[in-house]
Tab-separated table of C-alpha atoms in Angstrom:
chain	number	residue	atom	x	y	z
H	625	MET	CA	-14.214	-4.266	9.698
H	626	VAL	CA	-11.718	-6.538	11.779
H	627	ASP	CA	-14.704	-9.365	12.607
H	628	CYS	CA	-16.422	-9.628	9.723
H	629	GLN	CA	-14.124	-8.465	6.665
H	630	VAL	CA	-10.645	-8.982	7.285
H	631	ARG	CA	-10.571	-12.220	9.844
H	632	THR	CA	-13.223	-13.978	7.041
H	633	PHE	CA	-10.449	-13.377	4.025
H	634	ASP	CA	-8.241	-15.058	6.028
H	635	VAL	CA	-6.530	-12.920	7.439
H	636	THR	CA	-4.473	-14.347	11.179
H	637	ASP	CA	-1.813	-12.399	11.655
H	638	ARG	CA	-2.809	-11.647	15.336
H	639	ALA	CA	-0.659	-8.740	15.324
H	640	LEU	CA	-1.792	-7.433	12.522
H	641	LEU	CA	-5.564	-7.590	13.686
H	642	ALA	CA	-5.094	-5.906	17.422
H	643	VAL	CA	-2.664	-3.236	14.847
H	644	LEU	CA	-6.316	-2.928	13.419
H	645	GLU	CA	-8.418	-2.930	15.712
H	646	ASP	CA	-7.455	-0.490	17.726
H	647	LEU	CA	-5.714	2.519	14.888
H	648	PRO	CA	-8.814	4.697	14.169
H	649	ARG	CA	-8.792	4.334	10.111
H	650	GLU	CA	-11.788	7.006	10.081
H	651	ARG	CA	-8.734	9.845	11.049
H	652	PHE	CA	-7.462	9.195	7.845
H	653	VAL	CA	-10.002	9.566	5.455
H	654	PRO	CA	-11.728	13.157	5.158
H	655	GLU	CA	-14.807	14.230	6.788
H	656	ASP	CA	-17.383	14.165	4.805
H	657	ARG	CA	-16.531	10.518	3.497
H	658	GLN	CA	-15.740	9.457	7.050
H	659	VAL	CA	-19.207	7.555	7.144
H	660	LEU	CA	-17.876	4.898	5.125
H	661	ALA	CA	-13.873	4.129	6.586
H	662	PHE	CA	-15.345	1.146	7.220
H	663	SER	CA	-16.790	0.172	4.181
H	664	ASP	CA	-15.275	-2.626	1.690
H	665	GLN	CA	-14.663	-0.347	-0.760
H	666	HIS	CA	-11.183	1.255	-1.866
H	667	LEU	CA	-11.712	4.467	-0.529
H	668	VAL	CA	-9.978	8.129	-2.241
H	669	VAL	CA	-9.046	10.461	0.572
H	670	SER	CA	-8.424	13.228	-2.127
H	671	PRO	CA	-10.582	15.863	-3.737
H	672	ASP	CA	-10.903	14.168	-7.104
H	673	ILE	CA	-12.769	11.593	-6.367
H	674	GLU	CA	-12.263	10.257	-10.448
H	675	HIS	CA	-8.853	9.857	-10.774
H	676	GLY	CA	-7.424	10.828	-7.097
H	677	ARG	CA	-5.601	9.343	-3.682
H	678	PHE	CA	-7.113	6.289	-2.261
H	679	LEU	CA	-6.730	3.435	0.577
H	680	LEU	CA	-7.162	-0.010	-0.844
H	681	ALA	CA	-10.228	-1.910	0.804
H	682	PRO	CA	-9.702	-3.338	4.487
H	683	LEU	CA	-9.556	-7.169	3.809
H	684	ILE	CA	-6.689	-6.593	0.610
H	685	PHE	CA	-4.716	-4.263	2.628
H	686	ALA	CA	-4.900	-6.291	4.744
H	687	ARG	CA	-4.312	-9.537	3.014
H	688	MET	CA	-1.503	-7.723	1.512
H	689	ALA	CA	-0.110	-6.255	4.661
H	690	GLN	CA	-0.316	-9.609	6.014
H	691	GLU	CA	1.760	-11.174	3.355
H	692	LEU	CA	4.562	-8.298	2.935
H	693	GLY	CA	5.505	-9.283	6.582
H	694	ALA	CA	7.145	-6.287	8.639
H	695	GLY	CA	7.752	-6.989	11.219
H	696	ALA	CA	10.796	-5.698	14.109
H	697	GLY	CA	14.241	-3.262	12.349
H	698	LYS	CA	12.355	-4.096	8.532
H	699	ARG	CA	12.744	-1.634	5.760
H	700	VAL	CA	9.790	-1.071	4.087
H	701	LEU	CA	8.865	0.956	1.180
H	702	ASP	CA	5.040	2.019	1.412
H	703	VAL	CA	4.365	3.146	-2.181
H	704	GLY	CA	1.077	5.692	-3.069
H	705	ALA	CA	1.028	6.036	0.482
H	706	ALA	CA	-1.974	8.413	0.938
H	707	THR	CA	-2.481	10.113	3.836
H	708	GLY	CA	-0.711	7.019	5.411
H	709	TYR	CA	-2.385	4.781	7.214
H	710	GLY	CA	-1.304	1.620	5.626
H	711	SER	CA	2.334	3.567	6.718
H	712	VAL	CA	1.183	3.523	9.933
H	713	VAL	CA	-0.196	0.055	10.622
H	714	LEU	CA	3.063	-1.165	9.233
H	715	ALA	CA	5.166	1.040	11.192
H	716	ARG	CA	2.827	-0.230	14.723
H	717	LEU	CA	3.946	-3.491	13.743
H	718	GLY	CA	7.935	-2.750	14.401
H	719	ALA	CA	8.826	-1.731	10.784
H	720	ASN	CA	10.642	1.124	9.558
H	721	VAL	CA	9.037	3.031	6.896
H	722	THR	CA	9.337	5.503	4.216
H	723	ALA	CA	5.812	6.114	2.589
H	724	LEU	CA	6.343	7.326	-0.351
H	725	GLU	CA	4.039	10.080	-2.059
H	726	SER	CA	3.272	12.121	-4.757
H	727	ASP	CA	0.745	14.466	-4.040
H	728	GLY	CA	2.025	16.821	-2.367
H	729	THR	CA	-1.279	17.988	0.015
H	730	ILE	CA	-1.379	14.055	0.838
H	731	ALA	CA	1.838	13.867	1.424
H	732	ALA	CA	1.282	16.781	4.322
H	733	ARG	CA	-1.499	15.325	6.285
H	734	ALA	CA	0.124	11.720	5.784
H	735	ARG	CA	2.879	13.460	7.535
H	736	ASP	CA	1.032	15.199	10.552
H	737	LEU	CA	-0.929	11.409	10.909
H	738	ALA	CA	2.431	9.501	10.388
H	739	ALA	CA	3.405	12.425	13.950
H	740	GLU	CA	0.693	11.054	15.338
H	741	PHE	CA	0.440	7.968	14.773
H	742	GLY	CA	3.366	6.411	13.804
H	743	GLU	CA	4.890	6.125	16.961
H	744	GLY	CA	8.257	7.748	15.284
H	745	ARG	CA	9.109	4.991	12.527
H	746	ILE	CA	7.484	6.936	9.644
H	747	ASN	CA	9.439	9.351	7.280
H	748	VAL	CA	6.805	10.231	4.283
H	749	VAL	CA	8.581	11.509	0.962
H	750	THR	CA	7.405	13.408	-1.866
H	751	GLY	CA	7.977	12.012	-5.142
H	752	PRO	CA	6.784	10.164	-8.314
H	753	LEU	CA	5.813	7.050	-7.298
H	754	GLU	CA	7.151	4.934	-9.938
H	755	ALA	CA	11.383	6.177	-9.533
H	756	GLY	CA	10.672	4.780	-5.373
H	757	TRP	CA	13.127	6.495	-3.091
H	758	LYS	CA	16.510	5.735	-3.629
H	759	ALA	CA	17.835	7.340	-0.891
H	760	GLY	CA	16.498	4.631	2.074
H	761	ALA	CA	16.703	1.886	-0.250
H	762	PRO	CA	17.733	-1.230	0.059
H	763	TYR	CA	14.466	-2.171	1.094
H	764	ASP	CA	13.078	-5.494	2.861
H	765	ALA	CA	10.008	-4.594	1.792
H	766	ILE	CA	7.635	-2.611	-0.964
H	767	LEU	CA	4.098	-2.759	-0.770
H	768	ILE	CA	2.566	-1.059	-4.105
H	769	ASN	CA	-0.962	0.204	-2.930
H	770	GLY	CA	-2.647	-0.063	-6.253
H	771	ALA	CA	-2.436	-2.055	-9.671
H	772	PHE	CA	0.443	-1.675	-11.477
H	773	GLU	CA	0.282	-2.068	-15.364
H	774	ALA	CA	3.616	-1.481	-16.292
H	775	GLU	CA	5.953	-3.809	-14.550
H	776	PRO	CA	7.628	-2.103	-11.563
H	777	ALA	CA	10.927	-2.075	-12.508
H	778	GLU	CA	12.472	0.430	-10.460
H	779	LEU	CA	11.062	-0.186	-7.606
H	780	LEU	CA	12.622	-3.802	-7.559
H	781	SER	CA	15.976	-2.404	-8.032
H	782	GLN	CA	15.651	-1.132	-5.210
H	783	LEU	CA	14.858	-4.449	-2.859
H	784	ALA	CA	18.042	-6.008	-0.834
H	785	GLU	CA	18.537	-9.091	-1.367
H	786	ASN	CA	15.562	-11.785	-0.590
H	787	GLY	CA	12.932	-8.835	-0.097
H	788	HIS	CA	9.529	-9.109	-1.370
H	789	LEU	CA	7.390	-6.417	-3.534
H	790	VAL	CA	3.578	-6.961	-2.697
H	791	GLY	CA	1.601	-5.637	-4.933
H	792	ILE	CA	-1.494	-6.055	-7.720
H	793	ASP	CA	-1.101	-6.726	-11.457
H	794	HIS	CA	-2.852	-5.410	-13.703
H	795	ASP	CA	-0.983	-6.767	-17.394
H	796	SER	CA	-3.039	-10.179	-17.137
H	797	GLY	CA	-6.323	-9.758	-17.685
H	798	ALA	CA	-8.412	-9.955	-14.302
H	799	PRO	CA	-5.911	-8.199	-11.525
H	800	LYS	CA	-4.479	-9.854	-8.842
H	801	ALA	CA	-1.805	-9.546	-5.351
H	802	VAL	CA	1.060	-11.109	-6.682
H	803	ILE	CA	4.408	-11.388	-4.273
H	804	ILE	CA	8.247	-10.545	-5.976
H	805	GLN	CA	11.331	-12.358	-4.160
H	806	ARG	CA	14.529	-10.843	-5.474
H	807	ALA	CA	17.361	-13.876	-5.548
H	808	GLY	CA	20.698	-11.488	-7.240
H	809	THR	CA	19.673	-10.296	-9.751
H	810	ALA	CA	16.493	-12.972	-10.519
H	811	PHE	CA	13.115	-11.944	-9.099
H	812	GLY	CA	10.742	-15.009	-8.841
H	813	SER	CA	6.728	-14.614	-8.435
H	814	ARG	CA	3.505	-15.904	-6.858
H	815	THR	CA	-0.033	-14.924	-7.208
H	816	LEU	CA	-2.204	-14.608	-4.320
H	817	PHE	CA	-5.573	-13.481	-4.876
H	818	ASN	CA	-7.838	-11.575	-6.581
H	819	ALA	CA	-7.385	-8.208	-6.052
H	820	PRO	CA	-9.326	-5.459	-8.298
H	821	ALA	CA	-7.836	-1.975	-7.816
H	822	PRO	CA	-7.364	0.843	-9.610
H	823	VAL	CA	-3.754	1.617	-11.272
H	824	LEU	CA	-1.708	3.953	-9.718
H	825	ASP	CA	-0.438	7.223	-11.235
H	826	GLY	CA	3.169	6.306	-12.719
H	827	PHE	CA	2.196	2.856	-13.793
H	828	ARG	CA	0.135	2.982	-16.368
H	829	ALA	CA	1.206	0.405	-19.559
H	830	PRO	CA	2.403	2.887	-22.474
H	831	SER	CA	-0.964	3.208	-25.289
H	832	GLY	CA	-0.116	1.385	-28.287
H	833	PHE	CA	-0.369	2.885	-31.426
H	834	VAL	CA	-3.557	2.998	-32.963
H	835	PHE	CA	-4.691	2.749	-37.239
């Protein structure tokens, strides 16, 4: 996975590559799908295959994690944490992670895996993804594990000064990974790369009127 997918997608951070090589990704996937754990695709980890929670494809997640720059002591909010694979990766890079998941059953699994692999730096919480987690704010970095159609305004409000959010913008045609940085009350956005991904619950644009 690391050599054939991640390294070929401009992921060069040695610490991140080491964590990805060491962490058993298959433990974060249901037993009946573990054969797909290292495949180049988004992988559903909840019983609802069509609309359930998922892990981002390894190369997309790794590139986003690299852009996030979650180093030692950084306060990070991991939105749509699913079973907590990304949260563990970020924690092993030294970040203090709040893992937000809206599905209570999936969150319980994430809590178990965080206790096993997270080195004591992960707090798994349950609530609406679009609301973020104000109790842990402000955050130095926020990762959205999927796409958003509606602006994640509440999440942006929970960024610290000069903090940044990495997610996948699905609002303007082809979905693209973006990084949004806060400077006072202003936010600047930069496109990173094309990144097809499902839209997460809570981040869908309101339906318009149909005549």
